[in-house]
Coordinates of N, CA and C in Angstrom, one line a residue:
M1364 N 5.2 19.3 17.5 CA 4.9 19.2 18.9 C 5.4 18.1 19.3
K1365 N 6.6 18.1 20.3 CA 7.1 16.8 20.8 C 6.4 16.2 21.7
T1366 N 6.3 15.2 22.0 CA 5.5 14.2 23.0 C 6.3 14.2 24.3
I1367 N 5.5 14.8 25.3 CA 6.0 14.7 26.8 C 5.7 13.5 27.6
G1368 N 6.8 13.0 28.2 CA 6.5 11.6 28.9 C 6.6 11.7 30.3
L1369 N 5.8 11.5 31.2 CA 5.3 11.9 32.4 C 5.4 10.4 33.5
I1370 N 6.2 10.7 34.3 CA 6.3 9.6 35.4 C 5.5 10.3 36.6
G1371 N 4.1 9.6 36.7 CA 3.3 10.4 37.4 C 3.0 9.4 38.8
G1372 N 1.8 9.6 39.3 CA 1.5 8.9 40.6 C 2.1 9.1 42.0
M1373 N 3.1 10.3 41.8 CA 4.0 10.2 43.3 C 3.7 11.9 43.7
S1374 N 2.4 12.0 44.4 CA 1.2 11.3 44.2 C 0.2 11.7 43.0
W1375 N -0.8 10.9 42.8 CA -1.6 11.5 41.7 C -2.3 12.9 42.1
E1376 N -2.6 13.3 43.3 CA -2.7 14.5 43.4 C -2.2 15.6 42.7
S1377 N -0.5 15.3 42.6 CA 0.1 16.3 41.9 C 0.2 15.9 40.6
S1378 N 0.0 14.8 40.2 CA 0.2 14.4 38.6 C -1.3 15.0 38.0
I1379 N -2.2 15.2 38.6 CA -3.1 15.9 38.1 C -2.9 17.2 37.5
E1380 N -2.3 17.9 38.5 CA -1.6 19.5 38.2 C -0.8 19.6 37.0
Y1381 N -0.1 18.7 36.8 CA 1.0 18.7 35.9 C 0.1 18.5 34.6
Y1382 N -1.1 17.5 34.4 CA -1.7 17.5 33.2 C -2.4 18.6 33.0
R1383 N -3.0 19.3 34.2 CA -3.9 20.5 33.9 C -2.9 21.7 33.4
I1384 N -2.0 22.2 34.1 CA -0.9 22.9 33.6 C -0.3 22.9 32.2
I1385 N 0.2 21.8 31.9 CA 0.7 21.5 30.7 C -0.3 21.9 29.6
N1386 N -1.4 21.2 29.8 CA -2.7 21.5 28.7 C -3.0 22.7 28.5
E1387 N -3.0 23.5 29.7 CA -3.7 24.9 29.8 C -2.7 25.8 29.1
Q1388 N -1.1 25.3 29.2 CA -0.4 26.3 28.7 C 0.0 26.0 27.2
V1389 N -0.3 24.7 26.6 CA -0.2 24.6 25.5 C -1.4 25.3 24.6
R1390 N -2.8 25.2 25.2 CA -3.8 25.8 24.7 C -3.8 27.5 24.5
S1391 N -2.9 27.9 25.6 CA -2.8 29.3 25.9 C -1.8 29.6 24.6
Q1392 N -0.4 29.2 24.4 CA 0.1 29.3 23.4 C -0.1 29.2 21.9
W1393 N -0.8 27.9 21.6 CA -1.3 27.6 20.6 C -2.6 28.0 20.0
G1394 N -3.6 28.3 21.0 CA -4.7 28.6 20.6 C -5.6 27.6 20.2
G1395 N -7.1 27.7 20.1 CA -8.1 26.8 19.4 C -8.4 25.6 20.4
L1396 N -8.2 24.3 19.5 CA -8.4 23.1 20.3 C -6.9 22.4 20.4
H1397 N -6.2 23.2 20.5 CA -4.5 22.3 20.8 C -4.6 22.1 22.5
S1398 N -4.1 20.9 22.6 CA -3.7 20.2 23.6 C -2.2 19.4 23.7
A1399 N -1.7 19.3 24.4 CA -0.6 18.8 24.6 C -0.5 17.3 24.1
K1400 N 0.6 16.8 23.5 CA 0.9 15.4 23.1 C 1.7 14.7 24.4
C1401 N 1.2 14.0 25.2 CA 1.6 13.3 26.3 C 1.4 12.0 26.7
L1402 N 2.3 11.2 27.3 CA 2.0 10.2 28.0 C 2.2 10.0 29.2
M1403 N 1.6 9.1 30.3 CA 1.7 9.6 31.6 C 1.8 7.8 32.1
Y1404 N 2.8 7.5 32.6 CA 2.8 6.3 33.3 C 2.6 6.6 34.8
S1405 N 1.9 6.0 35.4 CA 1.4 6.6 36.7 C 1.7 5.3 37.8
V1406 N 2.7 5.1 38.5 CA 3.2 4.3 39.3 C 2.2 4.0 40.8
N1407 N 2.1 3.0 41.4 CA 1.7 2.6 42.8 C 2.5 3.5 43.9
F1408 N 1.9 4.7 44.4 CA 3.0 5.4 45.2 C 3.3 4.8 46.6
A1409 N 2.0 3.5 46.8 CA 2.2 3.0 48.0 C 3.5 2.3 48.1
E1410 N 4.1 1.4 46.9 CA 5.3 0.5 46.5 C 6.3 1.6 46.6
I1411 N 6.4 3.0 46.0 CA 7.7 3.7 46.0 C 7.8 4.2 47.4
E1412 N 6.6 4.8 48.0 CA 6.8 5.0 49.4 C 7.5 4.0 50.4
R1413 N 7.2 2.7 49.9 CA 7.6 1.9 51.0 C 9.3 1.6 50.7
Y1414 N 9.6 1.8 49.6 CA 11.0 1.7 49.0 C 11.8 2.9 49.5
Q1415 N 11.2 4.0 49.6 CA 11.7 5.4 50.1 C 12.1 5.1 51.7
S1416 N 11.0 4.7 52.5 CA 11.1 4.3 54.0 C 12.1 3.5 54.3
E1417 N 12.2 2.6 53.4 CA 13.2 1.0 53.9 C 14.4 1.2 53.3
G1418 N 14.6 2.5 52.3 CA 15.9 3.2 51.9 C 16.3 2.1 50.8
N1419 N 15.4 1.6 50.3 CA 15.7 0.8 48.9 C 15.9 1.6 47.5
W1420 N 16.6 2.5 47.7 CA 16.7 3.2 46.4 C 16.7 2.3 45.1
K1421 N 17.6 1.5 45.2 CA 17.9 0.7 44.1 C 16.9 -0.1 43.5
K1422 N 15.9 -0.5 44.3 CA 14.2 -0.9 43.6 C 13.6 -0.1 43.4
A1423 N 13.6 1.5 44.1 CA 12.7 2.4 43.5 C 13.1 2.8 41.9
G1424 N 14.6 3.0 42.0 CA 15.1 3.5 40.7 C 14.7 2.3 39.8
E1425 N 14.7 0.9 39.9 CA 14.5 0.1 39.0 C 13.0 0.5 38.2
T1426 N 12.1 0.7 39.4 CA 10.7 0.8 38.9 C 10.4 1.9 38.1
L1427 N 11.1 3.1 38.6 CA 10.9 4.1 37.6 C 11.6 4.1 36.2
G1428 N 12.7 3.3 36.3 CA 13.4 3.1 34.8 C 12.8 2.7 34.2
E1429 N 12.0 1.3 34.2 CA 11.1 0.5 33.7 C 9.9 1.4 33.6
A1430 N 9.5 2.3 34.1 CA 8.3 3.3 33.7 C 8.9 4.1 32.5
A1431 N 10.3 4.7 32.6 CA 10.8 5.7 31.8 C 10.7 4.8 30.5
L1432 N 11.2 4.0 30.4 CA 11.7 2.9 29.4 C 10.3 2.8 28.6
S1433 N 9.1 2.3 29.3 CA 7.8 2.3 28.5 C 7.3 3.4 27.8
L1434 N 7.5 4.8 28.6 CA 7.3 5.9 27.9 C 7.8 6.3 26.6
E1435 N 9.4 5.7 26.8 CA 10.2 6.0 25.4 C 9.6 4.9 24.4
K1436 N 9.3 3.8 24.5 CA 8.6 2.9 23.7 C 7.7 3.5 23.5
G1437 N 6.7 4.1 24.0 CA 5.5 4.9 23.6 C 5.4 5.8 22.5
G1438 N 6.8 6.3 22.7 CA 6.9 7.6 21.6 C 7.0 8.9 22.2
A1439 N 7.7 8.7 23.6 CA 7.9 10.0 24.2 C 9.0 10.5 23.8
D1440 N 9.1 11.8 23.5 CA 10.5 12.5 23.2 C 11.4 12.7 24.2
F1441 N 11.1 13.0 25.6 CA 11.6 13.4 26.7 C 10.5 13.1 27.9
V1442 N 11.4 13.1 29.1 CA 10.6 12.3 30.3 C 10.8 13.3 31.4
L1443 N 9.4 13.3 32.3 CA 9.5 14.3 33.6 C 9.3 13.2 34.4
I1444 N 9.9 13.4 35.7 CA 9.9 12.7 36.9 C 8.7 13.5 37.6
C1445 N 7.5 13.3 37.8 CA 6.7 14.4 38.3 C 6.8 14.1 40.2
S1446 N 7.8 14.3 40.4 CA 8.1 14.3 41.9 C 9.9 14.9 42.2
N1447 N 9.9 15.5 43.1 CA 11.2 16.2 43.3 C 12.1 15.0 44.1
T1448 N 11.4 14.3 45.1 CA 12.0 13.4 45.8 C 12.6 12.2 45.2
M1449 N 12.2 12.0 43.8 CA 12.1 10.7 42.9 C 13.5 11.1 42.0
H1450 N 13.8 12.3 42.0 CA 15.0 12.6 41.2 C 16.4 11.9 41.8
M1451 N 16.1 11.5 43.2 CA 17.2 11.0 43.9 C 17.8 9.8 43.0
V1452 N 17.0 9.1 42.1 CA 17.4 7.9 41.4 C 17.3 8.3 40.0
L1453 N 17.7 9.3 39.7 CA 18.0 9.8 38.7 C 18.9 9.2 37.3
E1454 N 19.9 8.9 37.9 CA 21.0 8.1 37.1 C 20.3 6.8 36.7
D1455 N 19.7 6.1 37.8 CA 18.9 4.7 37.4 C 18.2 4.9 36.3
I1456 N 17.5 6.0 36.2 CA 16.5 6.3 35.3 C 17.1 6.3 34.0
E1457 N 18.0 7.3 33.7 CA 18.7 7.7 32.5 C 19.4 6.5 32.1
E1458 N 19.9 5.5 32.8 CA 20.6 4.2 32.2 C 19.7 3.6 31.6
K1459 N 18.3 3.4 31.6 CA 17.2 2.6 31.1 C 17.0 3.4 29.6
I1460 N 17.2 4.5 29.6 CA 16.4 5.3 28.3 C 17.6 6.1 27.5
S1461 N 17.1 6.2 26.3 CA 18.2 7.2 25.6 C 17.5 8.5 25.0
I1462 N 16.4 8.8 25.8 CA 15.9 10.1 25.7 C 16.1 11.1 27.0
P1463 N 16.3 12.3 26.8 CA 16.5 13.0 27.9 C 15.6 13.1 29.0
V1464 N 16.2 13.4 30.3 CA 14.9 13.5 31.2 C 15.0 15.0 31.8
L1465 N 13.8 15.6 31.8 CA 13.9 17.2 32.2 C 14.0 17.1 33.6
H1466 N 15.2 18.0 34.4 CA 15.5 17.9 35.6 C 14.9 18.7 36.3
I1467 N 13.8 18.6 37.5 CA 13.0 19.5 38.0 C 13.5 20.8 38.7
A1468 N 15.0 20.2 39.3 CA 15.9 21.4 40.1 C 16.6 22.6 39.1
D1469 N 16.9 21.9 38.1 CA 17.3 22.7 36.9 C 16.5 23.8 36.1
A1470 N 15.3 23.3 36.0 CA 14.2 24.4 35.6 C 14.1 25.4 36.6
T1471 N 14.0 24.9 37.9 CA 13.7 25.9 39.3 C 15.0 26.9 39.3
A1472 N 16.2 25.9 39.3 CA 17.4 27.3 39.1 C 17.3 28.2 38.3
N1473 N 16.7 28.0 37.1 CA 16.8 28.8 36.1 C 15.7 30.0 36.5
Q1474 N 14.6 29.5 37.0 CA 13.6 30.5 37.6 C 14.2 31.5 38.7
I1475 N 15.0 30.9 39.6 CA 15.3 31.8 40.8 C 16.5 32.6 40.1
R1476 N 17.4 32.2 39.2 CA 18.3 33.1 38.8 C 17.7 34.2 38.0
E1477 N 16.4 34.1 37.1 CA 16.0 35.4 36.6 C 15.3 36.2 37.6
H1478 N 15.2 35.9 38.6 CA 14.7 36.8 39.8 C 15.9 37.5 40.4
G1479 N 17.2 37.2 40.3 CA 18.1 37.5 40.6 C 18.3 37.2 42.4
I1480 N 17.9 35.9 42.5 CA 17.9 35.8 44.0 C 19.0 35.0 44.2
R1481 N 19.7 34.8 45.3 CA 20.9 33.9 45.5 C 20.7 33.1 46.6
T1482 N 19.7 33.5 47.5 CA 19.8 32.6 48.8 C 18.3 32.3 48.9
V1483 N 18.0 30.9 49.0 CA 16.5 30.1 48.9 C 16.1 29.3 50.1
G1484 N 14.9 29.3 50.5 CA 14.7 28.5 51.5 C 14.1 26.9 51.0
L1485 N 14.2 26.0 51.0 CA 14.0 24.7 50.6 C 12.8 23.8 51.3
L1486 N 11.6 23.6 51.3 CA 10.9 22.8 51.7 C 10.2 21.8 50.8
G1487 N 10.2 20.5 51.3 CA 10.2 19.3 50.7 C 9.7 18.2 51.7
T1488 N 10.0 17.1 51.0 CA 10.1 15.8 51.9 C 11.5 15.8 52.8
K1489 N 11.6 14.9 53.7 CA 12.9 14.9 54.5 C 13.9 14.4 53.5
Y1490 N 13.6 13.7 52.7 CA 14.7 13.0 51.7 C 15.3 14.4 50.9
T1491 N 14.3 15.4 50.2 CA 14.6 16.2 49.3 C 15.4 17.3 50.6
M1492 N 15.1 17.7 51.6 CA 15.6 18.7 52.4 C 17.1 18.2 52.8
E1493 N 17.1 17.0 53.2 CA 18.4 16.8 53.9 C 19.4 16.0 53.3
Q1494 N 18.8 15.4 52.2 CA 20.0 14.8 51.2 C 20.7 15.6 50.4
H1495 N 21.5 15.3 49.4 CA 22.5 16.2 48.9 C 22.2 16.3 47.1
F1496 N 21.4 15.3 46.6 CA 21.0 15.3 45.6 C 20.3 16.3 44.8
Y1497 N 19.5 17.0 45.7 CA 18.8 17.9 45.1 C 19.4 19.2 45.3
K1498 N 19.7 19.5 46.7 CA 20.4 20.6 46.9 C 21.9 21.0 46.2
Q1499 N 22.6 20.1 46.0 CA 23.7 20.1 45.1 C 23.6 20.4 43.8
R1500 N 22.4 20.4 43.0 CA 21.9 20.9 41.9 C 21.8 22.3 41.5
L1501 N 21.3 22.7 43.1 CA 20.9 24.0 43.2 C 22.1 24.9 43.2
E1502 N 23.1 24.2 44.1 CA 24.1 25.0 44.5 C 25.1 25.0 43.4
S1503 N 25.2 24.0 42.3 CA 26.1 24.2 41.5 C 25.5 25.2 40.3
N1504 N 24.1 25.8 40.4 CA 23.9 27.1 40.0 C 24.3 28.4 40.6
H1505 N 25.1 28.3 41.4 CA 25.6 29.5 42.6 C 24.2 29.9 43.2
I1506 N 23.3 29.3 44.1 CA 22.3 29.4 44.7 C 22.7 28.6 46.1
K1507 N 22.4 29.6 47.1 CA 22.9 28.9 48.4 C 21.3 28.6 49.0
V1508 N 21.2 27.4 49.4 CA 20.0 26.6 49.7 C 20.0 26.7 51.4
L1509 N 19.0 27.1 51.9 CA 18.5 26.8 53.3 C 17.5 25.9 53.7
I1510 N 17.6 25.2 54.8 CA 16.4 24.2 55.0 C 16.0 24.6 56.5
P1511 N 14.8 24.1 56.9 CA 14.2 24.3 58.2 C 14.8 23.6 59.3
N1512 N 14.5 23.8 60.5 CA 15.0 23.3 61.7 C 14.9 21.8 61.4
K1513 N 15.2 20.8 62.5 CA 14.9 19.6 62.6 C 13.4 19.1 62.9
Q1514 N 13.0 20.0 63.9 CA 11.6 19.8 63.9 C 10.7 20.3 62.8
D1515 N 11.0 21.4 62.3 CA 10.0 21.9 61.1 C 10.2 20.9 60.2
R1516 N 11.5 20.3 59.8 CA 11.5 19.4 58.9 C 10.4 18.2 58.9
E1517 N 10.5 17.6 60.2 CA 9.8 16.6 60.3 C 8.2 16.5 60.2
I1518 N 7.8 17.9 60.6 CA 6.4 18.5 60.5 C 6.0 18.5 59.1
V1519 N 6.7 19.2 58.5 CA 6.7 19.6 56.9 C 6.6 18.2 56.0
N1520 N 7.3 17.3 56.3 CA 7.6 15.8 55.6 C 6.1 15.1 56.1
K1521 N 5.8 15.2 57.4 CA 4.3 14.4 57.9 C 3.4 15.1 56.8
V1522 N 3.2 16.2 57.0 CA 1.9 16.9 56.4 C 2.2 16.2 55.0
I1523 N 3.3 16.3 54.3 CA 3.3 15.9 52.8 C 2.6 14.5 52.7
Y1524 N 3.1 13.6 53.4 CA 2.8 12.2 53.2 C 1.5 12.0 53.8
E1525 N 1.0 12.3 55.1 CA -0.3 12.1 55.8 C -1.3 12.9 55.5
E1526 N -1.0 14.1 54.9 CA -1.9 14.9 54.3 C -2.1 15.2 52.7
L1527 N -1.3 16.0 52.4 CA -1.1 16.6 51.2 C -1.3 15.3 50.0
C1528 N -0.5 14.3 50.3 CA -0.6 13.2 49.2 C -2.0 12.4 49.0
L1529 N -2.8 12.7 50.3 CA -4.0 12.0 50.3 C -5.3 13.4 49.7
G1530 N -4.6 14.3 49.4 CA -5.6 15.5 48.9 C -6.3 16.1 50.2
N1531 N -5.8 16.1 51.2 CA -6.2 16.5 52.6 C -5.6 17.8 52.8
I1532 N -6.3 18.9 52.9 CA -5.9 20.2 52.9 C -6.3 20.9 54.5
Q1533 N -5.7 21.0 55.1 CA -5.7 21.5 56.3 C -5.2 22.9 56.9
S1534 N -6.1 23.7 57.3 CA -5.9 24.9 57.8 C -4.5 25.1 59.0
D1535 N -4.6 24.4 59.7 CA -3.6 24.3 60.6 C -2.3 24.0 60.2
S1536 N -2.3 22.9 59.1 CA -0.9 22.7 58.7 C -0.4 24.0 57.6
K1537 N -1.4 24.8 57.0 CA -1.3 25.6 56.2 C -0.6 27.1 56.9
A1538 N -1.1 27.0 58.5 CA -0.6 28.0 59.2 C 0.8 27.8 59.6
Y1539 N 1.2 26.3 59.9 CA 2.5 25.9 60.4 C 3.4 26.1 59.2
Y1540 N 2.7 25.7 58.2 CA 4.1 26.0 56.9 C 4.3 27.5 56.8
K1541 N 3.3 28.4 57.0 CA 3.4 29.7 56.8 C 4.7 30.3 58.0
E1542 N 4.5 29.7 59.0 CA 5.6 30.1 60.1 C 6.8 29.5 60.1
V1543 N 6.8 28.2 59.2 CA 8.5 27.7 58.6 C 8.8 28.7 57.7
I1544 N 8.3 29.2 56.8 CA 8.5 30.0 55.5 C 9.0 31.3 56.4
E1545 N 8.5 31.8 57.3 CA 8.8 33.3 57.7 C 10.1 32.9 58.7
R1546 N 10.4 31.6 59.1 CA 11.7 31.5 59.9 C 12.8 31.3 58.9
L1547 N 12.4 30.8 57.8 CA 13.5 30.9 56.7 C 13.8 32.2 56.0
I1548 N 12.8 32.8 56.0 CA 13.1 34.3 55.7 C 14.2 35.1 56.7
Q1549 N 13.5 34.9 57.9 CA 14.3 35.5 59.0 C 15.9 35.0 59.0
D1550 N 16.3 33.6 58.3 CA 17.6 33.2 58.2 C 18.2 33.7 57.1
G1551 N 17.4 34.7 56.1 CA 18.1 35.0 54.9 C 17.8 34.7 53.6
A1552 N 16.4 33.7 53.4 CA 16.0 33.4 52.5 C 15.4 34.4 51.7
E1553 N 15.6 34.7 50.4 CA 15.1 35.6 49.6 C 14.0 35.2 48.7
G1554 N 13.9 34.0 48.9 CA 12.8 33.2 47.8 C 12.5 31.9 48.6
I1555 N 11.6 31.4 48.3 CA 11.1 29.9 49.0 C 10.6 28.7 47.9
I1556 N 11.4 27.5 47.9 CA 11.1 26.9 47.0 C 10.2 25.7 47.5
L1557 N 8.9 25.5 46.6 CA 7.9 24.5 47.1 C 8.6 23.1 46.5
G1558 N 9.7 22.5 47.0 CA 10.2 21.7 46.8 C 9.6 20.1 47.0
C1559 N 8.4 20.2 47.0 CA 7.5 18.8 46.8 C 6.4 19.1 45.9
T1560 N 6.0 18.4 45.1 CA 5.0 18.7 44.2 C 3.7 18.8 44.3
E1561 N 3.4 18.3 45.7 CA 2.2 18.6 46.7 C 2.4 19.8 47.4
I1562 N 3.1 20.5 47.7 CA 3.2 21.7 48.7 C 2.2 22.7 47.9
G1563 N 2.5 22.7 46.6 CA 1.5 23.9 45.8 C 0.0 23.9 46.2
L1564 N -0.4 22.6 46.5 CA -1.7 22.6 47.0 C -2.3 23.3 48.1
L1565 N -1.3 23.3 48.9 CA -1.3 24.0 50.4 C -1.2 25.4 50.4
I1566 N 0.2 25.8 49.8 CA 0.6 27.2 49.9 C 0.6 27.9 48.8
K1567 N 0.1 29.3 48.6 CA 0.0 29.7 47.4 C 0.9 31.3 47.7
P1568 N 1.1 31.9 46.4 CA 1.9 33.5 46.6 C 1.5 34.0 47.8
E1569 N 0.3 34.4 47.9 CA -0.1 35.2 49.1 C 0.6 34.9 50.4
D1570 N 1.0 33.5 50.5 CA 1.2 33.1 52.2 C 2.4 33.4 52.3
S1571 N 3.1 34.0 51.3 CA 4.8 34.4 51.6 C 5.0 35.9 51.4
N1572 N 6.1 36.4 51.9 CA 6.5 37.8 51.9 C 7.9 38.0 50.9
V1573 N 8.2 36.8 50.5 CA 9.2 36.8 49.5 C 8.5 35.6 48.2
P1574 N 9.0 35.9 47.0 CA 8.9 35.0 46.1 C 8.6 33.5 46.3
L1575 N 7.8 32.6 46.0 CA 7.7 31.3 46.0 C 7.9 30.6 44.7
F1576 N 8.5 29.7 44.5 CA 9.0 29.0 43.6 C 8.3 27.6 43.5
D1577 N 7.1 27.3 42.9 CA 6.4 26.4 42.8 C 6.6 25.1 41.8
T1578 N 7.3 24.3 42.2 CA 8.2 23.1 41.5 C 7.6 22.5 40.6
T1579 N 6.2 22.3 40.7 CA 5.1 21.5 39.9 C 5.2 22.5 38.7
F1580 N 4.4 23.7 38.9 CA 4.2 24.7 37.8 C 5.7 24.7 37.1
I1581 N 6.5 24.9 37.4 CA 7.8 25.5 37.0 C 8.1 24.4 35.9
H1582 N 8.1 23.1 36.5 CA 8.8 21.6 35.7 C 7.4 21.6 34.4
A1583 N 6.2 21.8 34.8 CA 5.3 21.7 33.7 C 5.6 22.8 32.6
I1584 N 5.7 23.8 32.9 CA 6.1 24.9 32.0 C 7.1 24.9 31.2
E1585 N 8.2 24.3 32.0 CA 9.4 23.9 31.1 C 9.2 23.0 30.2
A1586 N 8.3 22.0 30.5 CA 7.8 20.8 29.5 C 7.3 21.4 28.4
V1587 N 6.4 22.1 28.6 CA 5.5 23.0 27.3 C 6.7 23.5 26.4
H1588 N 7.6 24.0 27.0 CA 8.5 25.0 26.4 C 9.2 24.2 25.3
K1589 N 9.8 23.1 25.9 CA 10.7 21.8 25.4 C 9.9 21.3 24.2
S1590 N 8.6 21.1 24.8 CA 7.6 20.2 23.6 C 7.5 21.1 22.6
L1591 N 7.2 22.5 22.4 CA 6.7 23.3 21.6 C 7.9 24.1 20.9
Q1592 N 9.3 24.0 21.5 CA 10.2 24.5 20.8 C 10.6 23.9 19.3
A1593 N 11.3 24.8 18.3 CA 11.6 24.0 17.2 C 13.0 23.3 17.3
D1594 N 13.3 22.5 16.7 CA 14.4 21.7 16.5 C 15.3 22.8 15.9
S1595 N 16.5 22.9 16.5 CA 17.6 23.7 15.8 C 18.3 23.2 14.4

């Protein structure tokens, strides 16, 4: 079993889900008392969010790069960034370490292709929805990406930072997200990416008429697969 390195705390609400899913899957696959070999470096999200809002991605990358290096020194065989948005600083992280980073968008693209879907709607932070670092990764896999209109993007982003990252689940926010999903479906989305690791706390498969791709779950499952996979 390879050791999984998790850069968490962004937010810790979703980091809990990573830890739970990874250990449940290891137990399911290997049985008995088996659990995952994993390390987590949990950052202070208030600092990371400040760097985001200031546009100081260099400092954010330095912080997460140091976290990744600590995980490598601790014995991790590969690293997960437990956040969609912070894949924006992937290169800064990779420069610090010699072990691979398991990219959340690549794992998600694999699942989308397996469903035979070519067009998806993307929900996430404003950074994930509006900038190219994430969408281009999906488009390179021949997946067309639709995003909500400006008003919807602003509200989706606000709910993430002001509610979900604080573990605050509101029924009116759930209803609004469902309306956003329906608008994306009307625009041609055949599936919806829950492209923020907290959105799965709010939106469930029964809330959509098309398949949902919960990136937290997908990323965690891919980590277990890599951890348990025999070396060739």
